[in-house]
XYZ file of C-alpha atoms in Angstrom:
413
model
C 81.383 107.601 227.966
C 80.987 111.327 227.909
C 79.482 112.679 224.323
C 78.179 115.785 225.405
C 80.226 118.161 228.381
C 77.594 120.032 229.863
C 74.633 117.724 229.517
C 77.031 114.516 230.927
C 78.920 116.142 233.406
C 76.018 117.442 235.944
C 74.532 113.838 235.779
C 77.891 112.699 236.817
C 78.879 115.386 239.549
C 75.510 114.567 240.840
C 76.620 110.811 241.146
C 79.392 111.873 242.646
C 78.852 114.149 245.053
C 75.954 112.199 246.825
C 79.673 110.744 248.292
C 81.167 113.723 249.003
C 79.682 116.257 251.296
C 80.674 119.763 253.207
C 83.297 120.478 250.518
C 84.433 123.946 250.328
C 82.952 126.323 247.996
C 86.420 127.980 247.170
C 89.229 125.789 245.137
C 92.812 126.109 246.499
C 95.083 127.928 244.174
C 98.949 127.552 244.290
C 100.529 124.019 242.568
C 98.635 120.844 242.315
C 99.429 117.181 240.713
C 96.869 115.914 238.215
C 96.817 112.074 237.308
C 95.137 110.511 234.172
C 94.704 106.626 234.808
C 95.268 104.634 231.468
C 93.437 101.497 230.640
C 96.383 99.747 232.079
C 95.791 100.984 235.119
C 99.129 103.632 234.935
C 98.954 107.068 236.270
C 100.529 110.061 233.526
C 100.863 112.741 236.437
C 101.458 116.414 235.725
C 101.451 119.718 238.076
C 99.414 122.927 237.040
C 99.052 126.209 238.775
C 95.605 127.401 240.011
C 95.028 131.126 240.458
C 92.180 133.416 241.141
C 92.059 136.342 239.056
C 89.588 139.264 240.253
C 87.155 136.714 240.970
C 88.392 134.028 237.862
C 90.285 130.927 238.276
C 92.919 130.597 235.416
C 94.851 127.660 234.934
C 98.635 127.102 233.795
C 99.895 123.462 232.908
C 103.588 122.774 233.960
C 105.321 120.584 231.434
C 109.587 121.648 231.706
C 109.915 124.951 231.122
C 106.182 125.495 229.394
C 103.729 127.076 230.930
C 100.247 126.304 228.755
C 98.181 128.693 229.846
C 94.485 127.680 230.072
C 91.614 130.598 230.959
C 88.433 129.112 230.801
C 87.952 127.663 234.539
C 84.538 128.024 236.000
C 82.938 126.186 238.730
C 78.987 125.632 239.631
C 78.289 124.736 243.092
C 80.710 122.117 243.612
C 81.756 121.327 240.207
C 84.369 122.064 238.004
C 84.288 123.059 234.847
C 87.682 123.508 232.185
C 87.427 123.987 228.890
C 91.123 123.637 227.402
C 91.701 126.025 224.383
C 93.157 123.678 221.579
C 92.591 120.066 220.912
C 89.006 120.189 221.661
C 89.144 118.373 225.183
C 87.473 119.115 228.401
C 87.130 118.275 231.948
C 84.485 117.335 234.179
C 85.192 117.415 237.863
C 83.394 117.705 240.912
C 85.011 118.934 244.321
C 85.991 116.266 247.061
C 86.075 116.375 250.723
C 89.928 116.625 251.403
C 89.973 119.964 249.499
C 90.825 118.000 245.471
C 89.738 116.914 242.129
C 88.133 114.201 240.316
C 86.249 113.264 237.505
C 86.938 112.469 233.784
C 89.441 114.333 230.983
C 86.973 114.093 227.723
C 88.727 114.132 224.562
C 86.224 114.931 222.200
C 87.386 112.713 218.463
C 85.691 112.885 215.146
C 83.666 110.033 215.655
C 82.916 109.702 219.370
C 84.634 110.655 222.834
C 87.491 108.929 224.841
C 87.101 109.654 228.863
C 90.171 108.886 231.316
C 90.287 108.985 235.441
C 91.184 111.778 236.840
C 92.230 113.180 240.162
C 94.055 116.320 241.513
C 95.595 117.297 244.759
C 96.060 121.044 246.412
C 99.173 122.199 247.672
C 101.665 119.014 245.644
C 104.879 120.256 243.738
C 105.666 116.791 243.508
C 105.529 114.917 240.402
C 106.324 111.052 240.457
C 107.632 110.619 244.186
C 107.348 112.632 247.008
C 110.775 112.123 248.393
C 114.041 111.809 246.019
C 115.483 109.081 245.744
C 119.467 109.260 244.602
C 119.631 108.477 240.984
C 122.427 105.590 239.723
C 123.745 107.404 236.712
C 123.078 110.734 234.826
C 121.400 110.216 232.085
C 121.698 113.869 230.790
C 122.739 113.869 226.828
C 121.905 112.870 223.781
C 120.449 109.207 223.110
C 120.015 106.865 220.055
C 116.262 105.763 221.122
C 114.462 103.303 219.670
C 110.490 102.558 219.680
C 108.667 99.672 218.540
C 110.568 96.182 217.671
C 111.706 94.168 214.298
C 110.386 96.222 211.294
C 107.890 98.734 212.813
C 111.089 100.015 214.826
C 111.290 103.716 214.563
C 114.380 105.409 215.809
C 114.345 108.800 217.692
C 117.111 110.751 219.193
C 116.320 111.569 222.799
C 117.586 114.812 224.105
C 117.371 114.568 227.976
C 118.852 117.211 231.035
C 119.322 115.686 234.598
C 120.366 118.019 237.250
C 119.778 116.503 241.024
C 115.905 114.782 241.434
C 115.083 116.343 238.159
C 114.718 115.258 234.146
C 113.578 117.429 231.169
C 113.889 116.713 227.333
C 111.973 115.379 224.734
C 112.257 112.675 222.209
C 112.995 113.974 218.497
C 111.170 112.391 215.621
C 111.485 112.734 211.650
C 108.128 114.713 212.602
C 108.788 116.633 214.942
C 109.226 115.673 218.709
C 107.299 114.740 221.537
C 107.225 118.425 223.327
C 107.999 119.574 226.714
C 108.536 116.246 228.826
C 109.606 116.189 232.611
C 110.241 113.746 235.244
C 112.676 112.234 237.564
C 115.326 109.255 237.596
C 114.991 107.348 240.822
C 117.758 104.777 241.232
C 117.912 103.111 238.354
C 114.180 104.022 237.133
C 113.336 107.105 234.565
C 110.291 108.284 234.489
C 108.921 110.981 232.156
C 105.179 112.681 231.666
C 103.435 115.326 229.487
C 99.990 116.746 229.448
C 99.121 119.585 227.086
C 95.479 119.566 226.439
C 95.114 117.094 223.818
C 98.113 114.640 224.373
C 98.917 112.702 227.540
C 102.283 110.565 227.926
C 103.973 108.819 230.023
C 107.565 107.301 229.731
C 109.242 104.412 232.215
C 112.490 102.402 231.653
C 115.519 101.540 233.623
C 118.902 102.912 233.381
C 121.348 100.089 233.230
C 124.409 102.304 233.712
C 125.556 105.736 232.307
C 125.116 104.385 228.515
C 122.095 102.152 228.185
C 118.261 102.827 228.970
C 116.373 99.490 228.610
C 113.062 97.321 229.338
C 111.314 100.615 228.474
C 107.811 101.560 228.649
C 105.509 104.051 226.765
C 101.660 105.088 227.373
C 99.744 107.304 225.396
C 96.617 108.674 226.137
C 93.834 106.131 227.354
C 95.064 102.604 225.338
C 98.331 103.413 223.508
C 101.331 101.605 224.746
C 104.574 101.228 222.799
C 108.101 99.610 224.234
C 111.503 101.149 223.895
C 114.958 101.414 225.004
C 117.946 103.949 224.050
C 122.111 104.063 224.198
C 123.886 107.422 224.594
C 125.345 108.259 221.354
C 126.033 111.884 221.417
C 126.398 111.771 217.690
C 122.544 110.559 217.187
C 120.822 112.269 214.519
C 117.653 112.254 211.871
C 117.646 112.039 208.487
C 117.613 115.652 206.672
C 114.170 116.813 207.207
C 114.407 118.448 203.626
C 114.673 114.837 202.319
C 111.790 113.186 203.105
C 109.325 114.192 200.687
C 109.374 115.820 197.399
C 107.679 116.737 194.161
C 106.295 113.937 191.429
C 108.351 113.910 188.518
C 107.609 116.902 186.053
C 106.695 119.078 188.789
C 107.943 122.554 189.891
C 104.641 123.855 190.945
C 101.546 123.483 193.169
C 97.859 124.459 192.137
C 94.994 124.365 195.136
C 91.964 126.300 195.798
C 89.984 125.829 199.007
C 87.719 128.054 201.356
C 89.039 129.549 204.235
C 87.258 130.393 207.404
C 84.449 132.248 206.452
C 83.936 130.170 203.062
C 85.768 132.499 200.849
C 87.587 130.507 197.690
C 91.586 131.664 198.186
C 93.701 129.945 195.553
C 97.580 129.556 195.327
C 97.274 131.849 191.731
C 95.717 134.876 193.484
C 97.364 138.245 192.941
C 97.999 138.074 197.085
C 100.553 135.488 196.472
C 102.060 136.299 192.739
C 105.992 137.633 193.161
C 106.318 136.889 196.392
C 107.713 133.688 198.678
C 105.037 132.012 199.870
C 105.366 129.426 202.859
C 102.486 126.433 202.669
C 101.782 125.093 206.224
C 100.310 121.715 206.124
C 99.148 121.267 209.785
C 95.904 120.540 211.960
C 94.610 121.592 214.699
C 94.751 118.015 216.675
C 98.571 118.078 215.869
C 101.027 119.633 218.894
C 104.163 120.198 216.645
C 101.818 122.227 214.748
C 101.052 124.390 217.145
C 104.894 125.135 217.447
C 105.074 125.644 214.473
C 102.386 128.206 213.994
C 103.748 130.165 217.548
C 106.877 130.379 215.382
C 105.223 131.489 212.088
C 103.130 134.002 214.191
C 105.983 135.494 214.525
C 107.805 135.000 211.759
C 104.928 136.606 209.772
C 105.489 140.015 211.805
C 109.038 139.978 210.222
C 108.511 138.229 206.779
C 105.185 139.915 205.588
C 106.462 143.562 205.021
C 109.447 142.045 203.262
C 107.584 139.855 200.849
C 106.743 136.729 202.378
C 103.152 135.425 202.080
C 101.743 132.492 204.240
C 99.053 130.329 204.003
C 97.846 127.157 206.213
C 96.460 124.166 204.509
C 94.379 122.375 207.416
C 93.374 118.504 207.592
C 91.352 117.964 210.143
C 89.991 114.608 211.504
C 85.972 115.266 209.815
C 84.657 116.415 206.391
C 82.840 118.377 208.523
C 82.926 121.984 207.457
C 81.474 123.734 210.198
C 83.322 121.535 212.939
C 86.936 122.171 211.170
C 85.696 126.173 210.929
C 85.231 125.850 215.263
C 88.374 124.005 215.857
C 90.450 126.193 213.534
C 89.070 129.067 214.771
C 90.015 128.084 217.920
C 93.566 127.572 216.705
C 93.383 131.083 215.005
C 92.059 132.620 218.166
C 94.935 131.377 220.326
C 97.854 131.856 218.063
C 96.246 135.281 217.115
C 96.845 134.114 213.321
C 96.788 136.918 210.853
C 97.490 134.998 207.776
C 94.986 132.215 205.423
C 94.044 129.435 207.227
C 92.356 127.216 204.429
C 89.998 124.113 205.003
C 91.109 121.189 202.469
C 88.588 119.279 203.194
C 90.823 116.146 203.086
C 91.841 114.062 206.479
C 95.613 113.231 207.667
C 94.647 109.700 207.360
C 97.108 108.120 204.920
C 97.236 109.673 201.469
C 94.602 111.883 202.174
C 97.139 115.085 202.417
C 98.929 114.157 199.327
C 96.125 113.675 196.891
C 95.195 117.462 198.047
C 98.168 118.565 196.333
C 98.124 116.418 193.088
C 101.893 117.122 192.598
C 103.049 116.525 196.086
C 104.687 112.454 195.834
C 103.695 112.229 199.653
C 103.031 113.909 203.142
C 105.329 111.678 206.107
C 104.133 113.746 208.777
C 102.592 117.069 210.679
C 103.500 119.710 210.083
C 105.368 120.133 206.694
C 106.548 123.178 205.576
C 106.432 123.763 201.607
C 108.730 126.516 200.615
C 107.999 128.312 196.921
C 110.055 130.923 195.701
C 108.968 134.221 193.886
C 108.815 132.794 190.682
C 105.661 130.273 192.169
C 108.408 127.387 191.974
C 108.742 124.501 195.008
C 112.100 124.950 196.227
C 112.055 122.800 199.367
C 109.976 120.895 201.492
C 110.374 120.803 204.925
C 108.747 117.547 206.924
C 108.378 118.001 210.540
C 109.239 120.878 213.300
C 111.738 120.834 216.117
C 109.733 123.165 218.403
C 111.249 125.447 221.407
C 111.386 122.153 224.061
C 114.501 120.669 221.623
C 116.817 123.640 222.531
C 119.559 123.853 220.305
C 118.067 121.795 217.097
C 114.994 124.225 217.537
C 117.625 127.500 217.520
C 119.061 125.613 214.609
C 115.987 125.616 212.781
C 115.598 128.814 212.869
C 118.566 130.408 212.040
C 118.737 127.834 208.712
C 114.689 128.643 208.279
C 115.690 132.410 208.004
C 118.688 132.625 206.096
C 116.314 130.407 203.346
C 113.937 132.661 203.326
C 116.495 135.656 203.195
C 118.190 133.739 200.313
C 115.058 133.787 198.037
C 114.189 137.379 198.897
C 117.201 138.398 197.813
C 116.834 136.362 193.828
C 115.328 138.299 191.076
């Protein structure tokens, strides 16, 4: 295992290149396919671009229709260096002699590293199979999926597009979904894959006609595996996501004060936030619905803030470490180009942790949720979860019903 980048990585490139001689000094840009090998031995592929830039390699991650954009590439004689921008990961490669990749994906955690396998080859567009095979149904539509068995089940709806070779959608939970995934149906097998940074999946079942998806498979990162299986039900759908958490009893209002980046106390009472609508984002950095979320409220902020509407994030990250949250969530800020608080708690997401933050809060289900408070400094919803952009329609939905909320409680007096 990996703990430190730099220091680990030239020790292993050493290693490894005693093996591999007369590679080229240059990297190959244009499309490549990236594998991650999971303890069970599976391979979570993905594609990426590789381009040189005056000089600079810049990377961009293909997952659907996202491009994740990743800048900091750098090579030293024949190893490879990228840092990814969010979710504090890293990889260590070294060049091989048929022009690729290989090395480890470090995923730095709050207590120690996890390192996975990986390899890259030039010049592939491909992402499971090289050659198409026919598929035996379309399994484009909307899915009643299921993960997990007897009372740990936890039902999704999958949202899936087949046209030809190719599969996009994503998998929509009570918080939030599973992102940009993308894959391929070959006969009767599905297979799906994502790789943003900080999250690797992989997704295999079989399609047992136009209606059923069974004997499914799920990998996650190094060691996670879950089963599942889905029927199409185009009615599928969550419970409200305004109904899964709430206020104690006797509660209308929150009360918090915690430092933000540069240590400054910022409480909920300041003048900043008194007469206007203030949205409280509960989100981490480690969290990829999050960072939806906040490419949404970026945004949103532009519009809002001139009108009245105040935002602050409430961050739980995985240490009690000050400093370490301040360089992750500054990394976050950075990215997102965040204008508004971003406020260490101080708390973890572990269970409970969020809630007893925010004394009158009965609970926190997932990341992110969205707490809505009115002019008057009342709670008026709570939102648990985000549908982000790879959900189409339910993410357009959002934000249509997000805005005319927020419109709504400009308008009271």
């Amino acid at each position: 295992m990996i703990h430190h980048i730099r220091k680990g990585l030239f020790i292993f490139s050493a290693a490894l290149l005693a093996s591999c001689s007369q590679q080229s000094s240059e990297l190959q840009t244009g499309t490549w396919r990236g594998v991650l090998k999971t303890s069970a031995g599976e391979g979570i592929p993905f594609n990426f671009e590789l381009a040189d830039s005056a000089g600079k390699y810049k990377l961009s991650i293909i997952n659907g229709n996202e491009h994740f954009a990743v800048p900091d590439v750098s090579t030293k004689d024949d190893s490879v260096f990228i840092n990814m921008p969010l979710f504090d990961s890293e990889f260590a490669l070294a060049k091989t002699n048929d022009g690729g990749l290989q090395g480890k994906w470090i995923k730095h955690l709050a207590t120690n590293d996890v390192a996975m396998d990986f390899t890259a080859t030039p010049n592939t567009k491909w992402r499971f199979f090289e050659k198409e095979v026919p598929a035996t149904a379309n399994v484009g539509g909307r899915w009643s999926a299921t993960f997990g068995e007897g009372a740990e089940a936890d039902t999704t709806v999958g949202e899936f597009k087949h046209d030809g070779a190719k599969l996009t959608g994503t998998f929509l939970t009570t918080t939030g979904d599973y992102r940009f995934l993308e894959g391929t149906v070959a006969g009767d097998s599905l297979y799906l894959s994502c790789f943003d940074g900080g999250h690797a999946y992989l997704f295999k079942a079989k399609v047992a006609g136009a209606d059923k998806i069974e004997g499914g498979k799920f990998y996650a990162g190094l060691s996670g595996t879950d089963v599942w299986q889905a029927v199409k039900n185009q009615q599928a759908k969550l419970p409200d996501a305004y109904s899964l958490t709430a206020l104690k009893p006797g509660y209308k209002k929150l009360d918090f004060t915690f430092p933000d980046l540069d240590g400054k106390k910022v409480s909920i009472n300041d003048d900043r936030f008194k007469g206007k609508v203030v949205m409280l984002q509960i989100l981490g950095s480690w969290c990829p619905n999050c960072m939806d979320e906040t490419a949404y409220l970026v945004n949103y902020y532009k519009k809002y803030q001139p009108k009245g509407v105040e935002i602050i994030g409430l961050a739980y990250e995985r240490t009690k470490d000050f400093d370490k949250s301040v360089k992750a969530l500054t990394r976050l800020k950075e990215r997102f180009d965040i204008t508004y608080p971003i406020l260490i708690t101080g708390f973890t997401p572990e269970k409970g942790e969020a809630a007893k933050s925010l004394p009158g809060l009965s609970k926190v289900v997932g990341f992110p949720t969205t707490i809505i408070i009115d002019k008057k400094g009342d709670v008026r919803k709570i939102h648990t979860g985000f549908s982000g952009p790879a959900t189409g329609e339910h993410y357009t939905e959002f934000i249509n019903e997000f805005e005319k909320l927020t419109d709504d409680l400009l308008a009271e007096k």
